[in-house]
Short mmCIF file of C-alpha atoms and ligand atoms in Angstrom, two decimals:
data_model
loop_
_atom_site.label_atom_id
_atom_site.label_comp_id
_atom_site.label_asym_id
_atom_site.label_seq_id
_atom_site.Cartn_x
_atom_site.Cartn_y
_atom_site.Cartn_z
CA UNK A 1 -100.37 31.90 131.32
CA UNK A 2 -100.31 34.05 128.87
CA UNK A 3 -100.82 31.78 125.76
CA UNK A 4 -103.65 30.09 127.38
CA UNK A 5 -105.50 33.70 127.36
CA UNK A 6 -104.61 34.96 124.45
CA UNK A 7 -104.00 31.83 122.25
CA UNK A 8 -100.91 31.04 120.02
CA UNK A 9 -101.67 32.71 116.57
CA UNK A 10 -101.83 36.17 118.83
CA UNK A 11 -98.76 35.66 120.10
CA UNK A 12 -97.04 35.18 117.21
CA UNK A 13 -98.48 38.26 115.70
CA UNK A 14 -98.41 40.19 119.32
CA UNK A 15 -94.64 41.15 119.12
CA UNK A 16 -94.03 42.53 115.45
CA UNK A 17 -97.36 44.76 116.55
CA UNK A 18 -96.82 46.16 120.16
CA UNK A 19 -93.34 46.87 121.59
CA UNK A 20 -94.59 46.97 125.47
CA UNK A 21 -93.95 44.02 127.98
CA UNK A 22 -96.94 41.44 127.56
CA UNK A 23 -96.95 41.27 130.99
CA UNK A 24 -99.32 44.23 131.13
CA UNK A 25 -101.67 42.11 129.11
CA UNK A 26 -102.25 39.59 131.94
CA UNK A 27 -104.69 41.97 133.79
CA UNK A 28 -106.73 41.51 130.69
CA UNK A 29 -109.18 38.28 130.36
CA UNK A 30 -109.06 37.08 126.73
CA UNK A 31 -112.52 37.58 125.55
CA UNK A 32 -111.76 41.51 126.50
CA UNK A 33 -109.20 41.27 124.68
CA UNK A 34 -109.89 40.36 121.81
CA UNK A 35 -113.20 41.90 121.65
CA UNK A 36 -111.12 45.01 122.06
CA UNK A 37 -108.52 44.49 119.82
CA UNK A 38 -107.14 48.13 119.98
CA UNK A 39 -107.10 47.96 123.79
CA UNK A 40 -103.31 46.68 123.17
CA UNK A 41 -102.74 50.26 121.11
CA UNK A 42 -104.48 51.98 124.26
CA UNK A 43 -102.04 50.42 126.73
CA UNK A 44 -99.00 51.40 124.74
CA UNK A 45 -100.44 54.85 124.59
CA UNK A 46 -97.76 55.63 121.33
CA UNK A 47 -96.71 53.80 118.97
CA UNK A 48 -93.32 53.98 116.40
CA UNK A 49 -93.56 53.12 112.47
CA UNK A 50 -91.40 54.27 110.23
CA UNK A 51 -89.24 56.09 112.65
CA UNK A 52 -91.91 58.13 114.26
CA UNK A 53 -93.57 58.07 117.33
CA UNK A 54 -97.44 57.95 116.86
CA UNK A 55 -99.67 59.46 120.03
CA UNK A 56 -102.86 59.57 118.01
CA UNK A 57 -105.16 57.16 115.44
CA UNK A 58 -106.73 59.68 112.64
CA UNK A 59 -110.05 58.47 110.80
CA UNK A 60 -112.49 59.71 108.20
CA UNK A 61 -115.74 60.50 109.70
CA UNK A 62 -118.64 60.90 108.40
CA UNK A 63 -122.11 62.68 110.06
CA UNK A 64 -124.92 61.39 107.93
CA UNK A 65 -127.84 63.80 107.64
CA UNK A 66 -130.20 61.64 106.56
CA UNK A 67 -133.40 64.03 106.33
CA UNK A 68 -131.06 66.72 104.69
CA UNK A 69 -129.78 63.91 102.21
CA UNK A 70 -126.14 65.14 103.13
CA UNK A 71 -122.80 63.89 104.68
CA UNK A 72 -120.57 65.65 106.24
CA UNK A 73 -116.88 64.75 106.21
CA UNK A 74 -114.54 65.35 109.29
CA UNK A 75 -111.25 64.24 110.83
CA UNK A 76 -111.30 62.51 113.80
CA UNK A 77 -108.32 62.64 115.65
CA UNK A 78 -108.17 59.78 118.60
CA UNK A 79 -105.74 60.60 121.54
CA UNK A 80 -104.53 56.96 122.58
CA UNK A 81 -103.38 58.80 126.12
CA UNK A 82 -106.53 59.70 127.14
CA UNK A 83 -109.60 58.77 125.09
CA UNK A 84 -109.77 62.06 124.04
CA UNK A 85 -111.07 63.06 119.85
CA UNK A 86 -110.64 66.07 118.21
CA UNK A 87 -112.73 66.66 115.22
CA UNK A 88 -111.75 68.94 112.04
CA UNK A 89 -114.44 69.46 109.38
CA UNK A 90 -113.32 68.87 106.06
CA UNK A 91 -114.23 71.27 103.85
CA UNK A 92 -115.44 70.59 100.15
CA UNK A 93 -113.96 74.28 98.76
CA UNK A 94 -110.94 73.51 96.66
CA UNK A 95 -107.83 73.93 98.69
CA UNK A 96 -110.38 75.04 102.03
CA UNK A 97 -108.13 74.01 104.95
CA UNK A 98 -110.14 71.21 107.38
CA UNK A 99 -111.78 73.59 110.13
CA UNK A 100 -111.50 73.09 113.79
CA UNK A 101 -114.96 71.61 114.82
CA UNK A 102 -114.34 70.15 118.28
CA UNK A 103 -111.61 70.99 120.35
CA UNK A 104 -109.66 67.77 122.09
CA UNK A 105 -112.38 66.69 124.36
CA UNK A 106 -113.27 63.45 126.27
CA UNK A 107 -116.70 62.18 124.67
CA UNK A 108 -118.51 59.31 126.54
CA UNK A 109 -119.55 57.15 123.77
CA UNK A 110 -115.61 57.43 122.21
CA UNK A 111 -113.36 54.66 123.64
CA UNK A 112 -110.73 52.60 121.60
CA UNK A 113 -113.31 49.85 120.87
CA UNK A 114 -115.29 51.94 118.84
CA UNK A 115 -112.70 53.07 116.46
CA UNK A 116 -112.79 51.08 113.79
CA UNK A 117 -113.93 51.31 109.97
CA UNK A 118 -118.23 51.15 109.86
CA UNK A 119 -118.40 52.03 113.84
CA UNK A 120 -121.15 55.01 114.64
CA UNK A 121 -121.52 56.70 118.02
CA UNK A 122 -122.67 59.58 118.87
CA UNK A 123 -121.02 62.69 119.56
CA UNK A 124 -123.01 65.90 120.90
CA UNK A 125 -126.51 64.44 119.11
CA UNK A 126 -124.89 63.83 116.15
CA UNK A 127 -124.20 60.14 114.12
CA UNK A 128 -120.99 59.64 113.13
CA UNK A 129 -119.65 57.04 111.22
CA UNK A 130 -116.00 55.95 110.82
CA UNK A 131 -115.87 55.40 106.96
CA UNK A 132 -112.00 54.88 106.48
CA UNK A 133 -108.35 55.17 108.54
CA UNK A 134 -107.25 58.50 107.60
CA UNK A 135 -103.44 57.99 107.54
CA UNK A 136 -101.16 54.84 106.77
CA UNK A 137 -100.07 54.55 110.50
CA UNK A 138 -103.88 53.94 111.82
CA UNK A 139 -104.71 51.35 108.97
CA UNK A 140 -101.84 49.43 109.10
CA UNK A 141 -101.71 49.09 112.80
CA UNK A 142 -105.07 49.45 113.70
CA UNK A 143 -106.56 48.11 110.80
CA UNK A 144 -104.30 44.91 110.27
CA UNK A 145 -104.97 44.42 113.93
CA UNK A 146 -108.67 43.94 113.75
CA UNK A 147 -108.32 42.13 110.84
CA UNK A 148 -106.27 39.21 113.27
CA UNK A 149 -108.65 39.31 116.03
CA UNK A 150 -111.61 38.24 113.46
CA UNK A 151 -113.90 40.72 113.99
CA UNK A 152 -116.88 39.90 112.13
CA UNK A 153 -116.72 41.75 108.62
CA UNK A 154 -119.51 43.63 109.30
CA UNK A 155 -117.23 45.73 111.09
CA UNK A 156 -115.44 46.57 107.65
CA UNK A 157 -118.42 46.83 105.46
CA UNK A 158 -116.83 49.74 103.83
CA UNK A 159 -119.34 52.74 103.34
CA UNK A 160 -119.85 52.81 100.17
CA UNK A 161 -121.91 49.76 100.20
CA UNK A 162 -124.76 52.65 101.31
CA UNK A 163 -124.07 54.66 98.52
CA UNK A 164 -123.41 54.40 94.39
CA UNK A 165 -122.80 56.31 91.86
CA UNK A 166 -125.51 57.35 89.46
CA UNK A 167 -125.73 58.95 85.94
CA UNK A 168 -128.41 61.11 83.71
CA UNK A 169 -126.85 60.82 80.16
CA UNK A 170 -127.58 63.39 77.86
CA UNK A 171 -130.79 61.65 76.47
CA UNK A 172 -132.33 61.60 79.87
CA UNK A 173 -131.55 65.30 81.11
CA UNK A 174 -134.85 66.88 79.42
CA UNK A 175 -136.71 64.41 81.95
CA UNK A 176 -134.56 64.86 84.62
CA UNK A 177 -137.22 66.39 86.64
CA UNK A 178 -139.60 63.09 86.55
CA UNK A 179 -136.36 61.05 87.06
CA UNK A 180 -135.45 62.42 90.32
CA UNK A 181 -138.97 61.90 91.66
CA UNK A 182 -139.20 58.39 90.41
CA UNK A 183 -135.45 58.10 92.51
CA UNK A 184 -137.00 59.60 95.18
CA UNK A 185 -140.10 57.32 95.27
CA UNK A 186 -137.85 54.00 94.85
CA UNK A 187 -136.21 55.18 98.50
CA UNK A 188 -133.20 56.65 97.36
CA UNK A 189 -132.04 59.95 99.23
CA UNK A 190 -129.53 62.02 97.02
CA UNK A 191 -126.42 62.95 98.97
CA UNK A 192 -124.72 64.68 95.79
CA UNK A 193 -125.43 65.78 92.84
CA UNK A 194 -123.87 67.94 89.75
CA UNK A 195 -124.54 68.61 86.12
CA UNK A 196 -120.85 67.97 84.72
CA UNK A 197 -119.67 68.46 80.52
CA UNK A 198 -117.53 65.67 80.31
CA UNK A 199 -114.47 65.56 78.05
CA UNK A 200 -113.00 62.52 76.74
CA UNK A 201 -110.67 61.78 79.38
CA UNK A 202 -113.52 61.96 81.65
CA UNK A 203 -115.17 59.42 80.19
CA UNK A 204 -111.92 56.98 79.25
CA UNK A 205 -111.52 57.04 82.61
CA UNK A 206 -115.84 56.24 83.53
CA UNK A 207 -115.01 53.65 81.04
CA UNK A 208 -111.51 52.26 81.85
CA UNK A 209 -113.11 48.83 81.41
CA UNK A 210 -114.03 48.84 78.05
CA UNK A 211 -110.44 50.05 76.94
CA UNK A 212 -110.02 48.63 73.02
CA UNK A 213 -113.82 47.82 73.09
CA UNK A 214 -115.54 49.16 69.19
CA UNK A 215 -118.53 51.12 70.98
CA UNK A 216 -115.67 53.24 73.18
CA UNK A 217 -115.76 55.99 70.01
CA UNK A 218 -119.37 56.51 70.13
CA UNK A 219 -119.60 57.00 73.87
CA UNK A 220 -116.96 59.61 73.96
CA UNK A 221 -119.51 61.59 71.21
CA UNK A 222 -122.75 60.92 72.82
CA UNK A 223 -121.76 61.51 76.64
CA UNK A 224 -119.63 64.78 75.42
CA UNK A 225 -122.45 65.99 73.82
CA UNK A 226 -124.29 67.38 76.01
CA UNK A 227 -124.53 67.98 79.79
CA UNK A 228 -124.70 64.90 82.13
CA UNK A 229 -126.29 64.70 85.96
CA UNK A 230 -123.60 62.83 88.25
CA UNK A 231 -125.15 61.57 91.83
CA UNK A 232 -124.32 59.98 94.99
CA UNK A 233 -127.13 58.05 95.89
CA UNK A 234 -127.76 56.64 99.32
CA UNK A 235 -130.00 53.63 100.31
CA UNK A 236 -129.28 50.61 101.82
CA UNK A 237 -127.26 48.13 99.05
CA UNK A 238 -127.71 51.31 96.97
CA UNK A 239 -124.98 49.27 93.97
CA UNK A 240 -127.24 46.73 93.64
CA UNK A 241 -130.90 48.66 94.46
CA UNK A 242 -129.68 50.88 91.68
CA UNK A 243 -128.45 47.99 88.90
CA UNK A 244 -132.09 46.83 89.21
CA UNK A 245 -133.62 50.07 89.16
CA UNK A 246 -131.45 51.07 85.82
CA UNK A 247 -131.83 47.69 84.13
CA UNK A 248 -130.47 45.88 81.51
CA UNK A 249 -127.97 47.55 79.37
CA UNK A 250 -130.24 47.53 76.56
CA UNK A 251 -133.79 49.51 77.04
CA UNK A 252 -135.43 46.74 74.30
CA UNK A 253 -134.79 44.05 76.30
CA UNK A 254 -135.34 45.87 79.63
CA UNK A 255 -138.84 47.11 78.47
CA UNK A 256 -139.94 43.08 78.37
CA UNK A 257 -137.69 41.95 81.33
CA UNK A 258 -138.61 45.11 83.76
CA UNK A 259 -140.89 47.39 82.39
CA UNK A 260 -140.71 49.49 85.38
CA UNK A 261 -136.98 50.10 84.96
CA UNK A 262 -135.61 53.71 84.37
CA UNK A 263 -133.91 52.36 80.89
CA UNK A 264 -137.00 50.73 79.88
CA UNK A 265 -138.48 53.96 80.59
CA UNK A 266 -136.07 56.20 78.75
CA UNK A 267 -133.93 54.37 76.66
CA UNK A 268 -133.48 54.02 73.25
CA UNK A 269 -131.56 51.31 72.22
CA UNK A 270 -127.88 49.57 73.82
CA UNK A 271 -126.00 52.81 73.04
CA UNK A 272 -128.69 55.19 74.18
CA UNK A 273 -129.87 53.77 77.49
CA UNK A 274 -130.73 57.14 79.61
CA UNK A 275 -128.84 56.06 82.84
CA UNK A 276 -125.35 54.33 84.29
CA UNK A 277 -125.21 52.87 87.03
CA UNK A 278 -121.99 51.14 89.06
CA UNK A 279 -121.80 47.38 88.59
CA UNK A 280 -120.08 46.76 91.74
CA UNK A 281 -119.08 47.96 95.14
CA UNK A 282 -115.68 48.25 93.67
CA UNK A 283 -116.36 50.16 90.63
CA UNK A 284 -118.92 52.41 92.73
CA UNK A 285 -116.32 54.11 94.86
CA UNK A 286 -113.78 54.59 92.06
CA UNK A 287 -116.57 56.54 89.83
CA UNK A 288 -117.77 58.35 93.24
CA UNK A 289 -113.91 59.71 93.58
CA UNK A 290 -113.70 60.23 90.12
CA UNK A 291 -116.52 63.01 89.95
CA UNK A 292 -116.90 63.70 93.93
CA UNK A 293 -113.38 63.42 95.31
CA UNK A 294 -113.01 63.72 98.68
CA UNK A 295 -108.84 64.52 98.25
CA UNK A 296 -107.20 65.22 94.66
CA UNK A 297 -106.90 62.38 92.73
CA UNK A 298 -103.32 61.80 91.34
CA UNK A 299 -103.35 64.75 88.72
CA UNK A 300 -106.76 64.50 87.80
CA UNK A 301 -109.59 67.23 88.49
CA UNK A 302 -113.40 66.04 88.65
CA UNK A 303 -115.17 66.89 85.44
CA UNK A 304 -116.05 70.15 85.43
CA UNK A 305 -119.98 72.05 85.73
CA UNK A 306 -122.09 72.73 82.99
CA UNK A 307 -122.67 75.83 84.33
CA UNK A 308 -122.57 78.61 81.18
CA UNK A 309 -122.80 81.66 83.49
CA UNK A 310 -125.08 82.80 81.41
CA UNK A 311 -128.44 82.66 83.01
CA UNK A 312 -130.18 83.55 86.43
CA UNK A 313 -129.51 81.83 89.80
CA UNK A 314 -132.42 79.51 91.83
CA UNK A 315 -131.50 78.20 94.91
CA UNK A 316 -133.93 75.67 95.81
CA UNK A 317 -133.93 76.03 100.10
CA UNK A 318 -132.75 73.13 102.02
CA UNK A 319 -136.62 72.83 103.76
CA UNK A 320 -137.55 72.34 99.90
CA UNK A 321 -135.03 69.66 99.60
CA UNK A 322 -135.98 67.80 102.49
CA UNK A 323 -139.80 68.18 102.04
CA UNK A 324 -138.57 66.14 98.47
CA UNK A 325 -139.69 68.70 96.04
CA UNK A 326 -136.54 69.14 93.38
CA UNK A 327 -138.46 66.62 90.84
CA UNK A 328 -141.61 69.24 90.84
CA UNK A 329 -139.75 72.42 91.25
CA UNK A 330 -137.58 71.25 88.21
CA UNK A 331 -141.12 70.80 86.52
CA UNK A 332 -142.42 73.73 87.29
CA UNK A 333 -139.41 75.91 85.80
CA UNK A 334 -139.16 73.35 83.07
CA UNK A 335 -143.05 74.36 82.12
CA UNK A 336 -142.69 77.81 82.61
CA UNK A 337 -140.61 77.80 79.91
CA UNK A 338 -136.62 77.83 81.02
CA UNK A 339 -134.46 75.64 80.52
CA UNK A 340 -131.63 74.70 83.69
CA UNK A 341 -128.44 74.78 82.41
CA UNK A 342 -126.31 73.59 85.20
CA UNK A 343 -127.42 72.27 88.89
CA UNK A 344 -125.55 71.25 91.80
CA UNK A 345 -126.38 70.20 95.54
CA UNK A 346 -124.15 72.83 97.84
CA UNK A 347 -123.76 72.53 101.74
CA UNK A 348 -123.37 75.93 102.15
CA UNK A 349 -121.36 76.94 105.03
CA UNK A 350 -122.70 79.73 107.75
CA UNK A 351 -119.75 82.41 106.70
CA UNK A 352 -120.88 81.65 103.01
CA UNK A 353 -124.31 82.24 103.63
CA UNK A 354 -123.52 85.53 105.16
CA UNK A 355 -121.59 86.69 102.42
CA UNK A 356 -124.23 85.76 99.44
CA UNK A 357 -126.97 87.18 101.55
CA UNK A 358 -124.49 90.22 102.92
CA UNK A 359 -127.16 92.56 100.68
CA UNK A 360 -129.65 91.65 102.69
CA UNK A 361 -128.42 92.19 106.35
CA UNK A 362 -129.63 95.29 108.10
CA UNK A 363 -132.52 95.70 105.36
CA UNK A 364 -134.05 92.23 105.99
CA UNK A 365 -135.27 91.32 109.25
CA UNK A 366 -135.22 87.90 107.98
CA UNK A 367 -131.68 88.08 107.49
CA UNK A 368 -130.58 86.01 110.59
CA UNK A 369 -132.67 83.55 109.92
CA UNK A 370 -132.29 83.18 106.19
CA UNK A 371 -128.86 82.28 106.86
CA UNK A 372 -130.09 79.84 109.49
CA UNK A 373 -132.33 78.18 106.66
CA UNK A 374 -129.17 78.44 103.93
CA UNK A 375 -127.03 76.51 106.35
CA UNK A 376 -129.49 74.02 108.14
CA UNK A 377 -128.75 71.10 105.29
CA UNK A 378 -127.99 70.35 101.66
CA UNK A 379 -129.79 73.23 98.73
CA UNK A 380 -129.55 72.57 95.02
CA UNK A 381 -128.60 75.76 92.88
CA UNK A 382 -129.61 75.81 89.79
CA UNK A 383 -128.66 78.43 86.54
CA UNK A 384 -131.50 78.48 84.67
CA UNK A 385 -132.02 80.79 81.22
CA UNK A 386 -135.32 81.79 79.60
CA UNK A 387 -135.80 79.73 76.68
CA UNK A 388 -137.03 82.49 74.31
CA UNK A 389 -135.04 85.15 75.18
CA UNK A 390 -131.67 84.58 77.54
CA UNK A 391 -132.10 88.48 77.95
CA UNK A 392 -135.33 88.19 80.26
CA UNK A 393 -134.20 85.34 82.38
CA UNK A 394 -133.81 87.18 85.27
CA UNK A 395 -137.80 88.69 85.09
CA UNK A 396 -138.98 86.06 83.73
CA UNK A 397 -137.67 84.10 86.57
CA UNK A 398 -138.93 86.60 89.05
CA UNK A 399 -142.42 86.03 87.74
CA UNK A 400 -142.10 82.24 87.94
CA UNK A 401 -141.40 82.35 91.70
CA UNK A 402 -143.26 84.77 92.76
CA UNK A 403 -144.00 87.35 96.03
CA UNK A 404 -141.45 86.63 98.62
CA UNK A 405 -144.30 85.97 101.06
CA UNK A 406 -146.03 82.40 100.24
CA UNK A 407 -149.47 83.61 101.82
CA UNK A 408 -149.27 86.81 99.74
CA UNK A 409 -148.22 84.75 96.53
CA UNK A 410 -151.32 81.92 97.10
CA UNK A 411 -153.60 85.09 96.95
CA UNK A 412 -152.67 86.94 94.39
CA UNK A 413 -150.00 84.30 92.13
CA UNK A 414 -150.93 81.19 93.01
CA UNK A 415 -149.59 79.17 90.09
CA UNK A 416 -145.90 80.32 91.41
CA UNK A 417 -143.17 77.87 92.84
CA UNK A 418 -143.70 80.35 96.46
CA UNK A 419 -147.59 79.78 96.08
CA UNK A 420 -147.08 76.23 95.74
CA UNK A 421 -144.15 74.85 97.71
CA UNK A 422 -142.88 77.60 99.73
CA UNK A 423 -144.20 77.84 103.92
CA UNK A 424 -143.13 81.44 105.31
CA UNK A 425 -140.83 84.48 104.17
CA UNK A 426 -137.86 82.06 105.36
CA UNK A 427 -139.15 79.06 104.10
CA UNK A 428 -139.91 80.13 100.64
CA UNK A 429 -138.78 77.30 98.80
CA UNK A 430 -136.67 79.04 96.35
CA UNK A 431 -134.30 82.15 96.43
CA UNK A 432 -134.09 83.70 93.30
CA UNK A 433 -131.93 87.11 92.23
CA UNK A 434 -133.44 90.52 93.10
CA UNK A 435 -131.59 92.93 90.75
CA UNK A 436 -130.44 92.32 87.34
CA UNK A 437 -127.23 93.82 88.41
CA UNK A 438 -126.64 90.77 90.85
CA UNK A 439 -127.74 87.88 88.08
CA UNK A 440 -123.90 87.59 87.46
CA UNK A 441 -122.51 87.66 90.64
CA UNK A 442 -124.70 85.86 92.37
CA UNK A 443 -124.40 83.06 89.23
CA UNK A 444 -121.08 83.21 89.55
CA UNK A 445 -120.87 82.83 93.48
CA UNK A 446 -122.36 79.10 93.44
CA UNK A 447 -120.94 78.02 90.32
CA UNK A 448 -117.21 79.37 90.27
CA UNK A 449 -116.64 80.71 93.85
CA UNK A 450 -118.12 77.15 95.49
CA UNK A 451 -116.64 74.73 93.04
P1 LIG B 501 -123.75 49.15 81.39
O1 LIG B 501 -123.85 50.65 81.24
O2 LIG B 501 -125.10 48.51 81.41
O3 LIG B 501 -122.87 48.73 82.53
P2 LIG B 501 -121.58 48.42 79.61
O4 LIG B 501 -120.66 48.70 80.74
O5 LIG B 501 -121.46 47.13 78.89
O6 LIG B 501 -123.10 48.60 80.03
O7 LIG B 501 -121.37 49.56 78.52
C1 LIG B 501 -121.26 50.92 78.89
C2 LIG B 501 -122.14 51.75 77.98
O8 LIG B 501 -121.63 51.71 76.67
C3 LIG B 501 -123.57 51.29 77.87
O9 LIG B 501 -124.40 51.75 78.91
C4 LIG B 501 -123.98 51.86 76.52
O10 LIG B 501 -124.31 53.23 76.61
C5 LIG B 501 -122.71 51.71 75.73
N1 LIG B 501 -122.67 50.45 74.98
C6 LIG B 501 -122.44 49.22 75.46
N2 LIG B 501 -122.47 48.28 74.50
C7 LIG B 501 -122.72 48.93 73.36
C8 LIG B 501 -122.85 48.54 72.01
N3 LIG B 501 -122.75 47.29 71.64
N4 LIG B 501 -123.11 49.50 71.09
C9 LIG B 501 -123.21 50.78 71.46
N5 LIG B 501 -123.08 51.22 72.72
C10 LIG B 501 -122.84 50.32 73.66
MG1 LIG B 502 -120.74 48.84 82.87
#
């Protein structure tokens, strides 16, 4: 009876997986079954490897917001018991212990079927997406078990074929600003990004590949030159959307084979070509974990910010981000004269927002809902210096962005970055420092405090 449901190569597998009787497998009708692989884990309701009992599955989730061009990592914790999840955020701060977003709850679209690696349901409005097993237990039980009930592999199309790593060499950061717009106009949403100085085991590791290879000596000197812009860049087949979009290795060629190409565009020659891009799925996530690790890497730390803490902070708001103007914002402070010496995307969290605005509360009445706009999705601070004199970046800067209110600023400045991109008071498209006294620490909050 029970090899005609279930087949002989599942038997054979059956008993070095699950230690209950398979007679309480005979209530279920093979296509069921299979279908729902994990329904044998349910049944069970813990399992024992390695000595220790195991009531729960744990997975990497992740909560894609798309318009905010931001992901969101959490824990998901699956109760086999009860077909009840538990959800910790995990938090990007350095040694930031994962948060307790949902407490153990039954959620309707959760059951055992849907956990597995590229499965999205929805939990309390939001998309989430099972990118990996978070512990050995879930992906060599679960996992191994899917893999013998042939699900179809779009079930493991790992993540990261939705995302690739991207790269502004030094001889494309003065055009960064016109970059990022022609990124954004090719469909690509930016889910990270980070100026980075890279040292040479940075780049030996970039590189592993070309271990030995002659031209390895000249791209430790021209990628340690200068400051570099690292992305994660999100669009469907993102690796291979973004090989075409880069091009060829060398510009001369790319200019006759795709003139449109960013290395056509910018390039030099084959050791100055503007842009990297991953070659492959595979080579995609390892550059993605070396500069935006989820979990510490073996002893390595993920290059570290340009940032000189020198010059004046500019937050540009998440609405900003979203309404897609970075590339022009960067223009206009670019034109007016500065020059941005470090950037990096930030999901700032609420109690963070609190504290950088903390001047603000009780004098502001926008205070409540500046925080509100801080935290709503993904901002990009920037430290930017006055070219001509470092001394006047801060009023310099003030000048650029102009009166806090945009209606005010289109009547009386209306060449600033509040005149032209910013909506209301909240909604102003940048924040920029009010006292000189605060250039520092508010510098210093982004890019040492949030690293
Ligand atoms: P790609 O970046 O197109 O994947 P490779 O992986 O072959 O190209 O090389 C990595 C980088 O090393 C190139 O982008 C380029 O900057 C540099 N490079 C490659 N070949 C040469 C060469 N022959 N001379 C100088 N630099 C080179
Ligand atoms: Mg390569």
């Amino acid at each position: 009876m029970l090899g005609c449901l279930l087949g002989p190569r599942t038997l054979v597998l059956l008993p070095r997986l699950c230690s209950f009787p398979c007679s309480s497998l005979l209530s279920l009708s093979k296509d069921t079954f299979i279908r729902r692989g994990l329904g044998v884990l349910k049944m069970e309701r813990s399992l024992e490897m390695n000595g220790y009992e195991y009531k729960r599955c744990s997975f990497l989730v992740d909560w894609d917001d798309e318009d905010a061009s931001l992901v969101r990592k959490f824990q998901l914790l699956y109760y086999l018991e009860d077909d009840t999840i538990e959800l910790y955020e995990l938090r990007k701060n350095k040694g930031a212990r994962p948060r307790l977003f949902l407490k153990r709850t039954r959620v309707a679209a959760v059951n055992l079927g849907a956990m597995h690696v590229g499965s999205t349901f929805n939990v309390m409005g939001r998309n989430m997406r099972i990118s990996d097993f978070a512990d050995e237990f879930t992906r060599n039980k679960l996992g191994k078990l899917l893999q013998w009930f042939n699900k179809s592999p779009d079930d493991f199309l790992p993540l990261y074929l939705k995302r690739t790593f991207a790269m502004l060499k030094p001889d494309a950061m003065d055009q960064s600003d016109e970059i990022l717009n022609l990124i954004k106009d090719h469909g690509f949403k930016i889910a990270k990004m980070k100026t980075v100085s890279l040292d040479r085991g940075d780049i030996l590791r970039l590189y592993k590949e070309h271990e030995g290879k002659p031209f390895l000596g000249f791209l430790v000197n021209y990628l340690t030159t200068s400051p570099c812009l690292a992305m994660e860049l999100v669009a469907d087949n993102a690796v291979s959307r973004w090989m075409e979009f880069v091009g060829t290795t060398d510009p001369e060629r790319a200019r006759v084979d795709a003139p449109g190409s960013l290395r056509a565009l910018y390039g030099r020659d084959k050791g100055y070509n503007a842009v990297h891009g991953s070659n492959n799925e595979e080579d995609s996530k390892r550059e993605l974990d070396i500069f935006f690790p989820s979990t510490k890497v073996g002893n390595f730390s993920p290059p570290r910010t340009s940032a000189t803490l020198e010059g004046t902070l500019c937050i540009v708001k998440p609405h900003a981000l979203k309404e897609g103007h970075l590339g022009s914002i960067l223009q206009e402070i670019r034109k007016g004269g500065f020059r941005v010496m470090a950037m990096q995307m930030f999901y700032v969290e609420r109690v963070n927002a609190e504290e950088f605005y903390e001047v603000y509360k009780g004098v502001m009445p926008e205070y409540a809902a500046m925080v509100d706009e801080l935290t709503q999705g993904a901002c990009v601070a920037l430290e930017v210096r006055y070219d001509a004199d470092v001394g006047d970046s801060h009023s310099r800067f003030r000048e650029l962005a102009g009166p806090r209110d945009p209606d005010i600023a289109r009547h009386i400045e209306p060449s600033t970055l509040r005149a032209k991109f910013g909506k209301t008071r909240v909604e102003n498209a940048v924040h920029c420092t009010d006292l000189p006294e605060d250039v520092v620490s508010e510098v210093e909050y982004f890019f040492l405090m949030l690293q």
